[in-house]
Tab-separated table of C-alpha atoms in Angstrom:
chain	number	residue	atom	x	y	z
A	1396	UNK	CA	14.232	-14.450	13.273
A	1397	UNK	CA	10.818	-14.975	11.656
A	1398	UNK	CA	10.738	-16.639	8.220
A	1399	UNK	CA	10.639	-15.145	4.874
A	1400	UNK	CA	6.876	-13.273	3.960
A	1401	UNK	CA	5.727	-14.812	0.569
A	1402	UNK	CA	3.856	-11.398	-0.495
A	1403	UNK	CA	1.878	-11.026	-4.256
A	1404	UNK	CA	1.434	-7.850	-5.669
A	1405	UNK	CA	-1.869	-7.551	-8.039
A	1406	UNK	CA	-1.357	-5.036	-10.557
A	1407	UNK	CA	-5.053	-4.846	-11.651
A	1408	UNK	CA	-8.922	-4.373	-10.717
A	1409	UNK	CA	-12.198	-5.061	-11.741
A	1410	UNK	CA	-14.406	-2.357	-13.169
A	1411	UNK	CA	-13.977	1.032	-11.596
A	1412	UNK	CA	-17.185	1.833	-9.656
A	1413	UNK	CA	-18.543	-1.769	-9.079
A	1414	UNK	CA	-17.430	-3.520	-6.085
A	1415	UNK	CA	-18.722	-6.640	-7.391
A	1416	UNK	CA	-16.638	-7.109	-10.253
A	1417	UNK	CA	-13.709	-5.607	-7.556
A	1418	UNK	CA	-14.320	-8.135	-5.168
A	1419	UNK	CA	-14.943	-11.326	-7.849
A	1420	UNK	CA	-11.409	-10.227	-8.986
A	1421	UNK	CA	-9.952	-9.783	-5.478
A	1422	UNK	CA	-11.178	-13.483	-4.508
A	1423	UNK	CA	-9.690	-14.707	-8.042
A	1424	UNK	CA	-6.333	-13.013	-7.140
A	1425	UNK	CA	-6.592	-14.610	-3.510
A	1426	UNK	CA	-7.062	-17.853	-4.516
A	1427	UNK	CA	-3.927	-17.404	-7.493
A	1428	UNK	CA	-1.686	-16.446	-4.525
A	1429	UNK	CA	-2.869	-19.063	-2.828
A	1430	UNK	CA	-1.599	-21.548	-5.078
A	1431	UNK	CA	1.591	-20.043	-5.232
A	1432	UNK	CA	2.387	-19.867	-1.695
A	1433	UNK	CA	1.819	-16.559	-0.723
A	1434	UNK	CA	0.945	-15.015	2.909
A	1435	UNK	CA	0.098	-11.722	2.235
A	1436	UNK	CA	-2.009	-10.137	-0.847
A	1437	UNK	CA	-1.784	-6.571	-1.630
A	1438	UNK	CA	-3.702	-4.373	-4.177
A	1439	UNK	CA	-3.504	-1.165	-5.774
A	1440	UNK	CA	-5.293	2.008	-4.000
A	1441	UNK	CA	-9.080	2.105	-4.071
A	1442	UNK	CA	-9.203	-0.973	-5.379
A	1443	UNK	CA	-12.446	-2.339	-4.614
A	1444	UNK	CA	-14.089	0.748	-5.161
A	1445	UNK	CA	-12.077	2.674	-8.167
A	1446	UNK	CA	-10.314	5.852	-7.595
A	1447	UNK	CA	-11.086	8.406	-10.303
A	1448	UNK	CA	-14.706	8.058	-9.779
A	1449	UNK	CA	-15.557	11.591	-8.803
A	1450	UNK	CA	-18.747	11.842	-6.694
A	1451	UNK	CA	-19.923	7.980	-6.721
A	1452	UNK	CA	-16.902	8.121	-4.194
A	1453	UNK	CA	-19.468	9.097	-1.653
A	1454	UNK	CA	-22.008	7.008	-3.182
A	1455	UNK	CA	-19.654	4.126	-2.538
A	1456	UNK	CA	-17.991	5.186	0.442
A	1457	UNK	CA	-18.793	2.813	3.654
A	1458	UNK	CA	-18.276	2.304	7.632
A	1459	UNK	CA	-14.830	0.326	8.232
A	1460	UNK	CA	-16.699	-2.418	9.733
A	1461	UNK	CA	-19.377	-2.694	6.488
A	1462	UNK	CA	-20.197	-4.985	3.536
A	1463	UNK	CA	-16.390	-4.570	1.810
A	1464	UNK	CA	-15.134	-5.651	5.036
A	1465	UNK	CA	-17.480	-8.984	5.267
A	1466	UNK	CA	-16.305	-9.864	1.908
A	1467	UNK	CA	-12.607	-9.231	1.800
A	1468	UNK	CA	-12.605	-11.608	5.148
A	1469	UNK	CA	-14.374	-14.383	3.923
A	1470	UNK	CA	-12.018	-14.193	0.958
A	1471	UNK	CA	-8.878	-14.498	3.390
A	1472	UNK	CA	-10.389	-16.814	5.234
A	1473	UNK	CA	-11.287	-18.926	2.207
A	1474	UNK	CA	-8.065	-18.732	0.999
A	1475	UNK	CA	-5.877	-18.571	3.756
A	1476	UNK	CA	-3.911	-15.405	2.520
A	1477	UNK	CA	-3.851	-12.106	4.144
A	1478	UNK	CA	-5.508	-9.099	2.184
A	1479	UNK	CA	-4.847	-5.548	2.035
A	1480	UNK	CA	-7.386	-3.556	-0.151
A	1481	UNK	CA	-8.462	-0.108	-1.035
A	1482	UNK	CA	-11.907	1.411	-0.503
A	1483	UNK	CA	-13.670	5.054	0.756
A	1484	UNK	CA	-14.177	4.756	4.363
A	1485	UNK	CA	-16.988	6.710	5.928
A	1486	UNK	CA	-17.211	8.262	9.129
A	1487	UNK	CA	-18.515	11.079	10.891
A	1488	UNK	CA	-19.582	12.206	7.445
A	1489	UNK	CA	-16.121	12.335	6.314
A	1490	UNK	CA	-14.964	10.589	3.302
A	1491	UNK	CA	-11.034	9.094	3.632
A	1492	UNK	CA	-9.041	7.145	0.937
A	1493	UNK	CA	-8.117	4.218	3.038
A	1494	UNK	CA	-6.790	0.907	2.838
A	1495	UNK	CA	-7.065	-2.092	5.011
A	1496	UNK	CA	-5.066	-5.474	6.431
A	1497	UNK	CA	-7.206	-8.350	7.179
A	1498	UNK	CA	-5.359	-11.466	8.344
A	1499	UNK	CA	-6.084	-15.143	7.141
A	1500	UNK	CA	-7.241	-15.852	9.901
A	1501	UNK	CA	-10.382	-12.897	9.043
A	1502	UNK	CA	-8.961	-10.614	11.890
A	1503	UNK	CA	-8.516	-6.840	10.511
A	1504	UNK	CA	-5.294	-5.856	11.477
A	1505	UNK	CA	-4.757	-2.145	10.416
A	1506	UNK	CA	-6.553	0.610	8.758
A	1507	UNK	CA	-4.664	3.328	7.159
A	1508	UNK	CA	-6.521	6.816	6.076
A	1509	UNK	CA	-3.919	8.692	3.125
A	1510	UNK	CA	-2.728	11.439	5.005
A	1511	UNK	CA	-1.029	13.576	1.687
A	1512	UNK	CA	-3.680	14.171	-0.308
A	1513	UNK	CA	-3.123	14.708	-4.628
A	1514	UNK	CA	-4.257	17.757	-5.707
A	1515	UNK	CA	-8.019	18.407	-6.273
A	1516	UNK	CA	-8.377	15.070	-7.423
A	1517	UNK	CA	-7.909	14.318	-4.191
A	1518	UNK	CA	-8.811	17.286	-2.101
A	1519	UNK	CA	-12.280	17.554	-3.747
A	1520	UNK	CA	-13.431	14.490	-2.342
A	1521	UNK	CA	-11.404	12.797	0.832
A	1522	UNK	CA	-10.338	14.659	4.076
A	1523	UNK	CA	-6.882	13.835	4.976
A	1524	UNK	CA	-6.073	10.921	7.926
A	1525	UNK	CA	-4.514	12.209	10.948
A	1526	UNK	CA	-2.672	9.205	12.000
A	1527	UNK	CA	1.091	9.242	10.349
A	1528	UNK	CA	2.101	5.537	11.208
A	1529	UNK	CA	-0.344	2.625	11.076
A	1530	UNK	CA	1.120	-0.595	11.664
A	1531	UNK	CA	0.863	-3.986	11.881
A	1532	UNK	CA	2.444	-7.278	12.861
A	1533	UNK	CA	2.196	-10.378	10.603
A	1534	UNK	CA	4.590	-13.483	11.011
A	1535	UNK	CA	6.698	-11.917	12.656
A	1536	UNK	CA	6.706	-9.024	10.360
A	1537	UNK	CA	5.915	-5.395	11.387
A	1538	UNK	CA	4.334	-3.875	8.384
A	1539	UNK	CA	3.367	-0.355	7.826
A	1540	UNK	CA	0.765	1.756	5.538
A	1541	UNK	CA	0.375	4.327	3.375
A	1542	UNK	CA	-0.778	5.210	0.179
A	1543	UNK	CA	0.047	6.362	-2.973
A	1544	UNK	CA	1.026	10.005	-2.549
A	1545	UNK	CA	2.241	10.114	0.260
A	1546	UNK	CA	5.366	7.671	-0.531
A	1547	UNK	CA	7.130	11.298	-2.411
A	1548	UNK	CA	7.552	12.542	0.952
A	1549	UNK	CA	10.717	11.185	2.600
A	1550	UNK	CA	9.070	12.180	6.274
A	1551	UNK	CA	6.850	9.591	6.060
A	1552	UNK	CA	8.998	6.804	5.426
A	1553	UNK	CA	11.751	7.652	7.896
A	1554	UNK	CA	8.938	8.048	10.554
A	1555	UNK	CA	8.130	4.646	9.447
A	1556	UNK	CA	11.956	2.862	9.675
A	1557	UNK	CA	12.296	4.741	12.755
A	1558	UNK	CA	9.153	3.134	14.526
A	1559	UNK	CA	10.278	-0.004	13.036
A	1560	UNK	CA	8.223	-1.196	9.733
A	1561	UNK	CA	10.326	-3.498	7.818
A	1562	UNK	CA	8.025	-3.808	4.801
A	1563	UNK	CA	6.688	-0.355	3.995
A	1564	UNK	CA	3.161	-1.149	1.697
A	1565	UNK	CA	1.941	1.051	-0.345
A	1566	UNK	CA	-0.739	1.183	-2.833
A	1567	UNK	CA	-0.694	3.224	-5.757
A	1568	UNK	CA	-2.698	5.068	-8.608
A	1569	UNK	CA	0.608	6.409	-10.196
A	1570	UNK	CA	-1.127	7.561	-13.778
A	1571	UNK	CA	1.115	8.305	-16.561
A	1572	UNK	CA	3.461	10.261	-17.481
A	1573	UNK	CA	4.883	10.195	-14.047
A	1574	UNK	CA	6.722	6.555	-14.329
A	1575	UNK	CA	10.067	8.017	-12.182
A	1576	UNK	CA	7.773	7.714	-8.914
A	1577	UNK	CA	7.859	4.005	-9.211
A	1578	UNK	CA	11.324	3.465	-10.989
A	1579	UNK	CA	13.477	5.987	-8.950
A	1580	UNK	CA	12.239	7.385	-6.289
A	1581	UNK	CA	10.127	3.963	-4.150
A	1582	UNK	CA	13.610	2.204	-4.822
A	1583	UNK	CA	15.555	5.148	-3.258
A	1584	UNK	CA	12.759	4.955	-0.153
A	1585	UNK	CA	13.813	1.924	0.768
A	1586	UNK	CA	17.424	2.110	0.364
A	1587	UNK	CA	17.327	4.959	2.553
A	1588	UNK	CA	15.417	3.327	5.101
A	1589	UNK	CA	16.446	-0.068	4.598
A	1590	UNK	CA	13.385	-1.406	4.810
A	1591	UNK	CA	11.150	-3.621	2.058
A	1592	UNK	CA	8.405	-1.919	0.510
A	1593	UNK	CA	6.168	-3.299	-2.007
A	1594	UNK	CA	4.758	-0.558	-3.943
A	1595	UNK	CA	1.750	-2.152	-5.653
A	1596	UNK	CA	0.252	0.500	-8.605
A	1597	UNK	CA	-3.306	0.159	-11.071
A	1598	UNK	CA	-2.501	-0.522	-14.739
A	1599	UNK	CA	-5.806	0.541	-16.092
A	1600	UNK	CA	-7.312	3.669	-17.195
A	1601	UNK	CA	-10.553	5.453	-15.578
A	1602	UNK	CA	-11.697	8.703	-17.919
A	1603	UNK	CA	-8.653	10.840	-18.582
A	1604	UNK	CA	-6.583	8.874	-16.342
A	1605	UNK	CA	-3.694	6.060	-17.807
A	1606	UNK	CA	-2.144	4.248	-14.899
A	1607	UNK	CA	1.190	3.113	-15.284
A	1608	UNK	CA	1.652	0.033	-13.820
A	1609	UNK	CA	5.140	-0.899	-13.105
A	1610	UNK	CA	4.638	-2.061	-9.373
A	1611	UNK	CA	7.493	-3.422	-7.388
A	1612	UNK	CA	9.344	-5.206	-4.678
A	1613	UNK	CA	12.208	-3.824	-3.737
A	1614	UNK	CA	14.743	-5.148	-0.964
A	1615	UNK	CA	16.482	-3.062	1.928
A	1616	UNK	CA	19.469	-2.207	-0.754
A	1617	UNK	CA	17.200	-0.839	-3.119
A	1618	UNK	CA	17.525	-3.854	-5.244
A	1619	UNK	CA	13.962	-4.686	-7.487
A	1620	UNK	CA	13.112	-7.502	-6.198
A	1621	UNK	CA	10.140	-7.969	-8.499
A	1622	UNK	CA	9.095	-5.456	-11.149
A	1623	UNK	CA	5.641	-5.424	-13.246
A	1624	UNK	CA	5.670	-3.768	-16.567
A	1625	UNK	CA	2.353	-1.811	-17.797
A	1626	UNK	CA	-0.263	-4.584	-17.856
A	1627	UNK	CA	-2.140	-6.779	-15.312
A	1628	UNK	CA	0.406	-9.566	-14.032
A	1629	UNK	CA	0.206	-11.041	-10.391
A	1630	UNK	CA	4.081	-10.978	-9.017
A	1631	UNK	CA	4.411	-13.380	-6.229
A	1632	UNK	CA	8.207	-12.484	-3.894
A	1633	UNK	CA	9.744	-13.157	-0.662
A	1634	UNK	CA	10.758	-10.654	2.403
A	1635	UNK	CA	13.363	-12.010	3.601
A	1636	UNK	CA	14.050	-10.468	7.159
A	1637	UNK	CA	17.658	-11.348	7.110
A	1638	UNK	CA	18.234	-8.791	4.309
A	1639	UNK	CA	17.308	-5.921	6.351
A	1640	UNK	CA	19.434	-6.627	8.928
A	1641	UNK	CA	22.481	-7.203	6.328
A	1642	UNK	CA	21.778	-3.953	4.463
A	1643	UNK	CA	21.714	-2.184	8.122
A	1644	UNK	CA	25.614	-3.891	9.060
A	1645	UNK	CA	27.423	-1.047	7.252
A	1646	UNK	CA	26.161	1.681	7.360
A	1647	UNK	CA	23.085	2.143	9.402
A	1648	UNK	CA	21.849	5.148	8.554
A	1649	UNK	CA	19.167	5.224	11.381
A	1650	UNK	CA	22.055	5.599	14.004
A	1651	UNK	CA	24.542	7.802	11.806
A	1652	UNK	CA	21.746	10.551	11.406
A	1653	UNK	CA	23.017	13.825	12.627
A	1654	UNK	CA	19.734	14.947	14.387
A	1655	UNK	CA	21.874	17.588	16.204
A	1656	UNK	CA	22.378	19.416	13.232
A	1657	UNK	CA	18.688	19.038	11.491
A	1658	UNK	CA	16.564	18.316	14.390
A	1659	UNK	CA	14.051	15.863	14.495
């Protein structure tokens, strides 16, 4: 049994549009997290770009392996926490809404492309990833990826449990009014799966946009772990992988599916 994952959750950005300002605030985070144990840092969607940026998403868009990568890895390695951040990933001339694991160690691990995409917001300027489970492996945790949007579909999660993530991570642009997202439905994702997910949301505002905030850990049994409110706060939680394997003694709802009546 691997030991607990000290995760933080960074409910906050720099300036929308400048990946400076994103990436002095992602090395100020790292180094925070650092100091309070954690192993694994994970930020809101686009976050080292900004999301509602219309077409300077293009403008800002880059090759996986380009500058934003360089940076976020000498900020893992420099801290010794593991990073996943948001950018616009280029390739082939197509513009995806990813997000990214690099290691401590300054090893990417996984890179996720959204695959539901938000309304024109989002169809206007990304194409949609193909690839419905990206995962990873990090002490002795198998983590998987997606983002924002696509945690309201129950398929993806399930397909997730089922290929065994056990901390679903997902980061967010959840603008207001919509607050239930984060406060009903991402606990009742994981208490269906019985899995951890950290759902980790902005708390800002970029032009008509308010983002709500409110990111959270919850547990296997749907329990909130940790819960931000609507401001910038850096929660800092353990996985404990012992939990998912006592929310799974009675029931396990993986096994008492009834895929001969729905299918798979």
């Amino acid at each position: 049994m691997p030991n607990p994952l000290r995760v933080a959750l960074d409910q906050g950005t720099g300036r929308s549009g400048d990946t400076d300002s994103a990436l002095l605030r992602l090395q100020e985070s790292a180094r925070a997290a650092a100091a309070r144990g954690a192993d694994l840092l994970v930020t809101p969607e686009m976050s080292l770009t900004g999301y509602n940026i219309g077409d300077r998403v293009r403008e800002l868009a880059e090759p996986a392996d380009g500058p934003l990568l360089e940076a976020v890895v000498r900020i893992a390695t420099d801290s010794g926490v593991a990073v996943v951040y948001g950018f616009a990933e280029l390739a082939d001339g197509r513009v995806y809404n990813a997000v990214r694991l690099v290691d401590s160690a300054g090893v990417s691990r996984a890179l996720y492309r959204k695959t539901h995409l938000f309304g024109d917001l989002d169809r206007n300027l990304f194409d949609p990833g193909e690839e419905l489970v990206v995962q990873a492996d990090l002490g002795g945790h198998r983590l998987g990826f997606i983002v924002c949007y696509d945690v309201e579909f129950p398929e993806i999660a399930r397909a997730h449990a089922m290929a065994g993530t056990t901390l679903l991570i997902v980061p967010t642009a959840l603008m207001a009014p919509t607050t239930s997202v984060a406060t009903i439905l991402v606990p009742a994702r994981a208490m269906e799966n019985q899995i951890h997910v950290a759902y980790v949301n902005r708390c800002d505002a970029e032009g008509e946009l308010d983002y709500v905030g409110l990111s959270t850990l919850v547990g296997p049994d749907g329990a909130e772990l940790l819960r931000a409110g609507p401001t910038e706060e850096l929660l800092v939680g353990d996985v404990d992988p012992t939990a998912v394997e006592a929310a799974r003694a009675e029931p396990f709802y993986l096994s008492d599916r009834r895929i001969d009546l729905y299918g798979r």
